Amino acid sequence: MTTTAKLLLHCPDRPGILAEVTDFITVNKGNIIYLDQYVDRVENIFFMRIEWELAGFLVPQEKIEDYFETLYAQKYDMNFRLYFSDHKPRMAIFVSKMSHCLFDLLARYTAGEWNVEIPLIISNHPDMQHVAERFGIPYHVFPITRENKAEQEQKEMELLAQHRVHFIVLARYMQVISQQMIHAYPNRIINIHHSFLPAFVGAKLYHAAFERGVKIIGATSHYVTTELDAGPIIEQDVVRITHKDSVQDLVNKGKDLEKIVLSRAVQKHIERKVLAYKNKTVIFN
Amino acid sequence: MTTTAKLLLHCPDRPGILAEVTDFITVNKGNIIYLDQYVDRVENIFFMRIEWELAGFLVPQEKIEDYFETLYAQKYDMNFRLYFSDHKPRMAIFVSKMSHCLFDLLARYTAGEWNVEIPLIISNHPDMQHVAERFGIPYHVFPITRENKAEQEQKEMELLAQHRVHFIVLARYMQVISQQMIHAYPNRIINIHHSFLPAFVGAKLYHAAFERGVKIIGATSHYVTTELDAGPIIEQDVVRITHKDSVQDLVNKGKDLEKIVLSRAVQKHIERKVLAYKNKTVIFN
Amino acid sequence: MTTTAKLLLHCPDRPGILAEVTDFITVNKGNIIYLDQYVDRVENIFFMRIEWELAGFLVPQEKIEDYFETLYAQKYDMNFRLYFSDHKPRMAIFVSKMSHCLFDLLARYTAGEWNVEIPLIISNHPDMQHVAERFGIPYHVFPITRENKAEQEQKEMELLAQHRVHFIVLARYMQVISQQMIHAYPNRIINIHHSFLPAFVGAKLYHAAFERGVKIIGATSHYVTTELDAGPIIEQDVVRITHKDSVQDLVNKGKDLEKIVLSRAVQKHIERKVLAYKNKTVIFN
Amino acid sequence: MTTTAKLLLHCPDRPGILAEVTDFITVNKGNIIYLDQYVDRVENIFFMRIEWELAGFLVPQEKIEDYFETLYAQKYDMNFRLYFSDHKPRMAIFVSKMSHCLFDLLARYTAGEWNVEIPLIISNHPDMQHVAERFGIPYHVFPITRENKAEQEQKEMELLAQHRVHFIVLARYMQVISQQMIHAYPNRIINIHHSFLPAFVGAKLYHAAFERGVKIIGATSHYVTTELDAGPIIEQDVVRITHKDSVQDLVNKGKDLEKIVLSRAVQKHIERKVLAYKNKTVIFN
């Protein structure tokens, strides 16, 4: 498989952007293998994801970003990111005591489903150490108390930096992430929330769903922002329940939802198919 | 088809209730054609729906309620309701300006899908008059203002009483129902709420869903209680959306959900398959 | 709202098509309000749907087709269709004895949801006359026997021609359409099949689903081709069932599916968002 | 948690069965914690699942089966099975080269979600050895050729017998099971079929779905019978796809479906909530 470049961008919509960008690629002998664009007509923003093969492309790989910046980004006031398929992003997993999401992430990783490296797992509890060991991934425990939280997060961030981690997956990590870490990884911390947001924020959500007597439960994967449970939603899904389901039944059904919804979101992130804008996401498919 | 009796009951769970009740029916030569029971082990409440054919049943139809009250209800502290299939419940529809739920209800009614009578439609606007006329159902307009609301509702209730209406379906009726009417029809006013409750209460819900950037929207049918949008949920369903959907797209997709969810709830109510207990429902199937 | 042009096309994929077509529109002062493109990399076919406002467009509306043919279609070996929003397509409904799809189509039509004209309804039975009358649409009965089938279809086709019908919706029309009519309306006859194709072809499908013990049933809307139940699929959906559901329950649940799936397919067809290629469809959204 | 007895039975429907059976349990001081019954009115068969606590039950655990046989089974021509919660069923997994279902089963097993023992994994290929090792479960390879198939299956069956295996889960095992083994494990071999049966039987199913242009794909878990892909269905689920999905996308989406559908079926089997009758299942919930 040849190396490809993936370009994600957004800018105020103006005529000609799409034509110019595709022209830039085709004129320089790039073979476009993916193009999806979308115009948000309320905000008047143009979004695009374009992917092309680098074999034979006339602009050297290391200069593409610079050229694009000079030729188009300034002209169109673009916000863009360029990724290359020969570069593997590095992902950290944060986990507490539940194994279902962790197993699902690591099974996919081990099966080679994702173009990603997982250099470490971080937890506030030792419980999931055995899972990390089964997959041969270093597991670091940082117990968190009210008193040591800032300090421990500081150490975690140093560890993440040291491992050159690009993004973080909270696989049912039962701690609120501090602003400092969120700012260090903007739209690069993916959480799984065990309800159909915006229904049921906070904790004890399956109890709340049980009490309310809903007929469907859900799970939501979103980027973490400083407002709790309010970041851009990447993926959601639901499952039907009945009055016969106990809280424990809801927990069990919810776990299947959570792991699939989280893994779908992580996959889209890895494939560079998510573009967050304000508090929403554009999902390319 | 022979006449059947449908008995719905709930009471504190104790051993032997199910055996005694089924025994009462079989000993008296009733042929049980449906039995569903459920024990809520949190509240320790026994729920049952049982249906049997009256042909050959030794207890006369008009005395069953009395016998059952004497023999079992008092002994087990039961709350029960008895319905007969040869009795058609009478249903009123309340509507404002949108036709989709109204058309769906009337199409089913006209096709003979439901064992129900619809003697009248009530609205706060004249817009849906033409729909009522297509189906030959009297349409009464009661314009509502802040000042005349109590007075108009009083007139509506008189009309409902006069038509011996058993239950009310709010087919996107854009008015809050007063406590007085709710108390007159306890768990007998069915509303369709255009969101996946408890997400998004109040009004302008598709705008809210759009703003939040959800990936799935829903609709909820519930009994109306005095707390807004908080009554026992009968039925919910959802549909997937994307960032490409405008508010208008959400409205359109939502309309299909709303009419199907409302009609499913109404059907279950007509078939006597819903038993509300506290703020939840047991749905027999 | 200003008039828009909608262009749907497909051709062998080559670099530059997208850039050239969008360039043609923007250079001529057309404001693009929709663009979706897709490349089938197995067949190497480029598909596009593009919509732009005609206000201020430099090419006169009546000459666009000619210009496009000359400038691009020949060059790229394109197959294209051009539609204008100020042109209402004319749709005929064929129905037999069931009302659910018919009511759903006519309710949407009456509510003004669709940019379409419905000049007539054709049936092989008189049963649905009353529905047509409620909506004030002429209803023509052509009873079909093995002997008169060719002759009756001939008369139907004359009637369709006379009413300048562009496409036909089979709203549970229980007759196989002859090759002659299919050839006259290629990819312009939309059927609703009451199963999740390719499971269960032919007739008595809910019985078949019941016998097989499936846990989910479906409905499929597709263009009619000369091979029975094998045309390009436009839309499908499913609903969960249980062992408790009788054949009649399946029929009832299926009816809700059928009408929604058919109406979604019809809407996409009316909005020119379906492009059939070989035996599959590209659905623009 | 106290030990419970789970009784599953079916027999020709006659009045009084339910009353007698529940009476037997309550009279003997058994506390019923679950009861679900269902009458198939087409076949006239009564199905029941009842579960009660053995603490204080007057009939000794080891005599319940005998008593029940003598008192009720003969009288009502019942087919029944009795299970005790203090008995862990033993399950073998058969796998070929794909890991997704295997990982999902083992993750649940390791997390203690299921009351089951997994003493061994059998495969026709060595590829999944590493997964078995991560979870510390013996992995036996029996390469299959046309010539050695009968012989190898014989060895497998000896191994299964030696490990006192009660039921087998085919976690994408790409071999047809012989009649001999099927007869040895009637309704105790659970397969996952990667389509929405009865659509697409045989092999290369995602290719077939892609070719047909379906808009939804599914997965089906069923008991294996001697007729290929035709055994009683335990669970099905589906996921929406679009024309943009390649065969590989279908495979990936399908894998998530397959593992969840298979695990749901296995869980229901372990919980003794499935009762196969003829070619269908009754699923208690």
PDB file of N, CA, C and O in Angstrom, chain B residues 15-16 18-19 22-23 26 32-37 41 244, chain D residues 15-16 18-19 22-23 26 32-37 41 244:
ATOM      1  N   PRO B  15     -46.667 -15.201  47.935  1.00  0.00           N
ATOM      2  CA  PRO B  15     -46.795 -16.487  47.253  1.00  0.00           C
ATOM      3  C   PRO B  15     -48.260 -16.814  46.994  1.00  0.00           C
ATOM      4  O   PRO B  15     -49.122 -16.472  47.796  1.00  0.00           O
ATOM      5  N   GLY B  16     -48.521 -17.434  45.850  1.00  0.00           N
ATOM      6  CA  GLY B  16     -49.849 -17.992  45.631  1.00  0.00           C
ATOM      7  C   GLY B  16     -50.815 -17.143  44.836  1.00  0.00           C
ATOM      8  O   GLY B  16     -51.853 -17.639  44.395  1.00  0.00           O
ATOM      9  N   LEU B  18     -50.643 -15.798  41.793  1.00  0.00           N
ATOM     10  CA  LEU B  18     -50.787 -16.254  40.418  1.00  0.00           C
ATOM     11  C   LEU B  18     -51.585 -17.556  40.358  1.00  0.00           C
ATOM     12  O   LEU B  18     -52.515 -17.694  39.553  1.00  0.00           O
ATOM     13  N   ALA B  19     -51.248 -18.479  41.245  1.00  0.00           N
ATOM     14  CA  ALA B  19     -51.934 -19.773  41.265  1.00  0.00           C
ATOM     15  C   ALA B  19     -53.417 -19.573  41.552  1.00  0.00           C
ATOM     16  O   ALA B  19     -54.280 -20.158  40.882  1.00  0.00           O
ATOM     17  N   THR B  22     -55.276 -17.763  38.464  1.00  0.00           N
ATOM     18  CA  THR B  22     -55.462 -18.639  37.300  1.00  0.00           C
ATOM     19  C   THR B  22     -56.426 -19.771  37.664  1.00  0.00           C
ATOM     20  O   THR B  22     -57.238 -20.192  36.847  1.00  0.00           O
ATOM     21  N   ASP B  23     -56.340 -20.214  38.890  1.00  0.00           N
ATOM     22  CA  ASP B  23     -57.234 -21.268  39.343  1.00  0.00           C
ATOM     23  C   ASP B  23     -58.695 -20.791  39.282  1.00  0.00           C
ATOM     24  O   ASP B  23     -59.576 -21.526  38.817  1.00  0.00           O
ATOM     25  N   THR B  26     -59.755 -20.966  35.624  1.00  0.00           N
ATOM     26  CA  THR B  26     -59.873 -22.299  35.015  1.00  0.00           C
ATOM     27  C   THR B  26     -60.967 -23.132  35.699  1.00  0.00           C
ATOM     28  O   THR B  26     -61.697 -23.852  35.034  1.00  0.00           O
ATOM     29  N   ILE B  32     -58.039 -19.462  29.315  1.00  0.00           N
ATOM     30  CA  ILE B  32     -57.030 -18.391  29.351  1.00  0.00           C
ATOM     31  C   ILE B  32     -56.302 -18.329  28.015  1.00  0.00           C
ATOM     32  O   ILE B  32     -55.747 -19.321  27.557  1.00  0.00           O
ATOM     33  N   ILE B  33     -56.320 -17.168  27.368  1.00  0.00           N
ATOM     34  CA  ILE B  33     -55.624 -17.053  26.071  1.00  0.00           C
ATOM     35  C   ILE B  33     -54.408 -16.146  26.179  1.00  0.00           C
ATOM     36  O   ILE B  33     -53.642 -15.995  25.239  1.00  0.00           O
ATOM     37  N   TYR B  34     -54.226 -15.519  27.306  1.00  0.00           N
ATOM     38  CA  TYR B  34     -53.073 -14.641  27.480  1.00  0.00           C
ATOM     39  C   TYR B  34     -52.781 -14.558  28.965  1.00  0.00           C
ATOM     40  O   TYR B  34     -53.692 -14.349  29.762  1.00  0.00           O
ATOM     41  N   LEU B  35     -51.508 -14.703  29.318  1.00  0.00           N
ATOM     42  CA  LEU B  35     -51.121 -14.468  30.699  1.00  0.00           C
ATOM     43  C   LEU B  35     -49.714 -13.930  30.698  1.00  0.00           C
ATOM     44  O   LEU B  35     -48.815 -14.513  30.098  1.00  0.00           O
ATOM     45  N   ASP B  36     -49.531 -12.804  31.316  1.00  0.00           N
ATOM     46  CA  ASP B  36     -48.182 -12.284  31.486  1.00  0.00           C
ATOM     47  C   ASP B  36     -48.135 -11.713  32.887  1.00  0.00           C
ATOM     48  O   ASP B  36     -49.053 -11.013  33.316  1.00  0.00           O
ATOM     49  N   GLN B  37     -47.092 -12.065  33.588  1.00  0.00           N
ATOM     50  CA  GLN B  37     -46.947 -11.554  34.951  1.00  0.00           C
ATOM     51  C   GLN B  37     -45.522 -11.122  35.159  1.00  0.00           C
ATOM     52  O   GLN B  37     -44.627 -11.522  34.415  1.00  0.00           O
ATOM     53  N   ARG B  41     -38.946  -6.676  41.835  1.00  0.00           N
ATOM     54  CA  ARG B  41     -38.315  -7.142  43.074  1.00  0.00           C
ATOM     55  C   ARG B  41     -37.699  -5.998  43.883  1.00  0.00           C
ATOM     56  O   ARG B  41     -37.290  -6.195  45.028  1.00  0.00           O
ATOM     57  N   LYS B 244     -24.857  16.561   8.705  1.00  0.00           N
ATOM     58  CA  LYS B 244     -25.415  17.151   7.482  1.00  0.00           C
ATOM     59  C   LYS B 244     -26.878  17.534   7.633  1.00  0.00           C
ATOM     60  O   LYS B 244     -27.418  18.257   6.798  1.00  0.00           O
TER      61      LYS B 244
ATOM     62  N   PRO D  15     -55.425 -26.606  30.663  1.00  0.00           N
ATOM     63  CA  PRO D  15     -55.670 -25.719  31.808  1.00  0.00           C
ATOM     64  C   PRO D  15     -55.002 -26.283  33.065  1.00  0.00           C
ATOM     65  O   PRO D  15     -54.940 -27.494  33.246  1.00  0.00           O
ATOM     66  N   GLY D  16     -54.509 -25.415  33.891  1.00  0.00           N
ATOM     67  CA  GLY D  16     -54.065 -25.840  35.210  1.00  0.00           C
ATOM     68  C   GLY D  16     -52.589 -26.121  35.374  1.00  0.00           C
ATOM     69  O   GLY D  16     -52.102 -26.228  36.501  1.00  0.00           O
ATOM     70  N   LEU D  18     -49.867 -24.248  34.840  1.00  0.00           N
ATOM     71  CA  LEU D  18     -49.178 -23.167  35.515  1.00  0.00           C
ATOM     72  C   LEU D  18     -49.527 -23.155  37.008  1.00  0.00           C
ATOM     73  O   LEU D  18     -48.647 -23.059  37.866  1.00  0.00           O
ATOM     74  N   ALA D  19     -50.815 -23.275  37.296  1.00  0.00           N
ATOM     75  CA  ALA D  19     -51.261 -23.249  38.681  1.00  0.00           C
ATOM     76  C   ALA D  19     -50.648 -24.412  39.462  1.00  0.00           C
ATOM     77  O   ALA D  19     -50.142 -24.233  40.575  1.00  0.00           O
ATOM     78  N   THR D  22     -46.648 -23.882  39.941  1.00  0.00           N
ATOM     79  CA  THR D  22     -46.318 -22.836  40.919  1.00  0.00           C
ATOM     80  C   THR D  22     -46.783 -23.280  42.312  1.00  0.00           C
ATOM     81  O   THR D  22     -46.119 -23.005  43.313  1.00  0.00           O
ATOM     82  N   ASP D  23     -47.877 -23.968  42.357  1.00  0.00           N
ATOM     83  CA  ASP D  23     -48.389 -24.470  43.627  1.00  0.00           C
ATOM     84  C   ASP D  23     -47.397 -25.446  44.246  1.00  0.00           C
ATOM     85  O   ASP D  23     -47.108 -25.377  45.450  1.00  0.00           O
ATOM     86  N   THR D  26     -44.586 -23.333  45.751  1.00  0.00           N
ATOM     87  CA  THR D  26     -44.914 -22.494  46.918  1.00  0.00           C
ATOM     88  C   THR D  26     -45.341 -23.354  48.119  1.00  0.00           C
ATOM     89  O   THR D  26     -44.983 -23.047  49.253  1.00  0.00           O
ATOM     90  N   ILE D  32     -40.366 -18.234  44.680  1.00  0.00           N
ATOM     91  CA  ILE D  32     -40.233 -18.026  43.229  1.00  0.00           C
ATOM     92  C   ILE D  32     -39.659 -16.644  42.963  1.00  0.00           C
ATOM     93  O   ILE D  32     -40.207 -15.640  43.416  1.00  0.00           O
ATOM     94  N   ILE D  33     -38.548 -16.585  42.235  1.00  0.00           N
ATOM     95  CA  ILE D  33     -37.965 -15.270  41.939  1.00  0.00           C
ATOM     96  C   ILE D  33     -38.061 -14.937  40.458  1.00  0.00           C
ATOM     97  O   ILE D  33     -37.721 -13.849  40.030  1.00  0.00           O
ATOM     98  N   TYR D  34     -38.514 -15.879  39.665  1.00  0.00           N
ATOM     99  CA  TYR D  34     -38.656 -15.629  38.234  1.00  0.00           C
ATOM    100  C   TYR D  34     -39.706 -16.570  37.708  1.00  0.00           C
ATOM    101  O   TYR D  34     -39.688 -17.759  38.007  1.00  0.00           O
ATOM    102  N   LEU D  35     -40.615 -16.029  36.915  1.00  0.00           N
ATOM    103  CA  LEU D  35     -41.569 -16.895  36.236  1.00  0.00           C
ATOM    104  C   LEU D  35     -41.919 -16.252  34.913  1.00  0.00           C
ATOM    105  O   LEU D  35     -42.286 -15.086  34.858  1.00  0.00           O
ATOM    106  N   ASP D  36     -41.749 -16.970  33.852  1.00  0.00           N
ATOM    107  CA  ASP D  36     -42.194 -16.480  32.558  1.00  0.00           C
ATOM    108  C   ASP D  36     -42.793 -17.671  31.850  1.00  0.00           C
ATOM    109  O   ASP D  36     -42.237 -18.764  31.856  1.00  0.00           O
ATOM    110  N   GLN D  37     -43.962 -17.455  31.277  1.00  0.00           N
ATOM    111  CA  GLN D  37     -44.614 -18.546  30.569  1.00  0.00           C
ATOM    112  C   GLN D  37     -45.172 -18.008  29.268  1.00  0.00           C
ATOM    113  O   GLN D  37     -45.338 -16.795  29.102  1.00  0.00           O
ATOM    114  N   ARG D  41     -50.029 -20.544  20.497  1.00  0.00           N
ATOM    115  CA  ARG D  41     -51.421 -20.905  20.188  1.00  0.00           C
ATOM    116  C   ARG D  41     -51.579 -21.541  18.808  1.00  0.00           C
ATOM    117  O   ARG D  41     -52.647 -22.057  18.477  1.00  0.00           O
ATOM    118  N   LYS D 244     -21.253   3.861   0.269  1.00  0.00           N
ATOM    119  CA  LYS D 244     -19.843   4.221   0.430  1.00  0.00           C
ATOM    120  C   LYS D 244     -19.035   3.110   1.089  1.00  0.00           C
ATOM    121  O   LYS D 244     -17.802   3.141   1.067  1.00  0.00           O
TER     122      LYS D 244
END
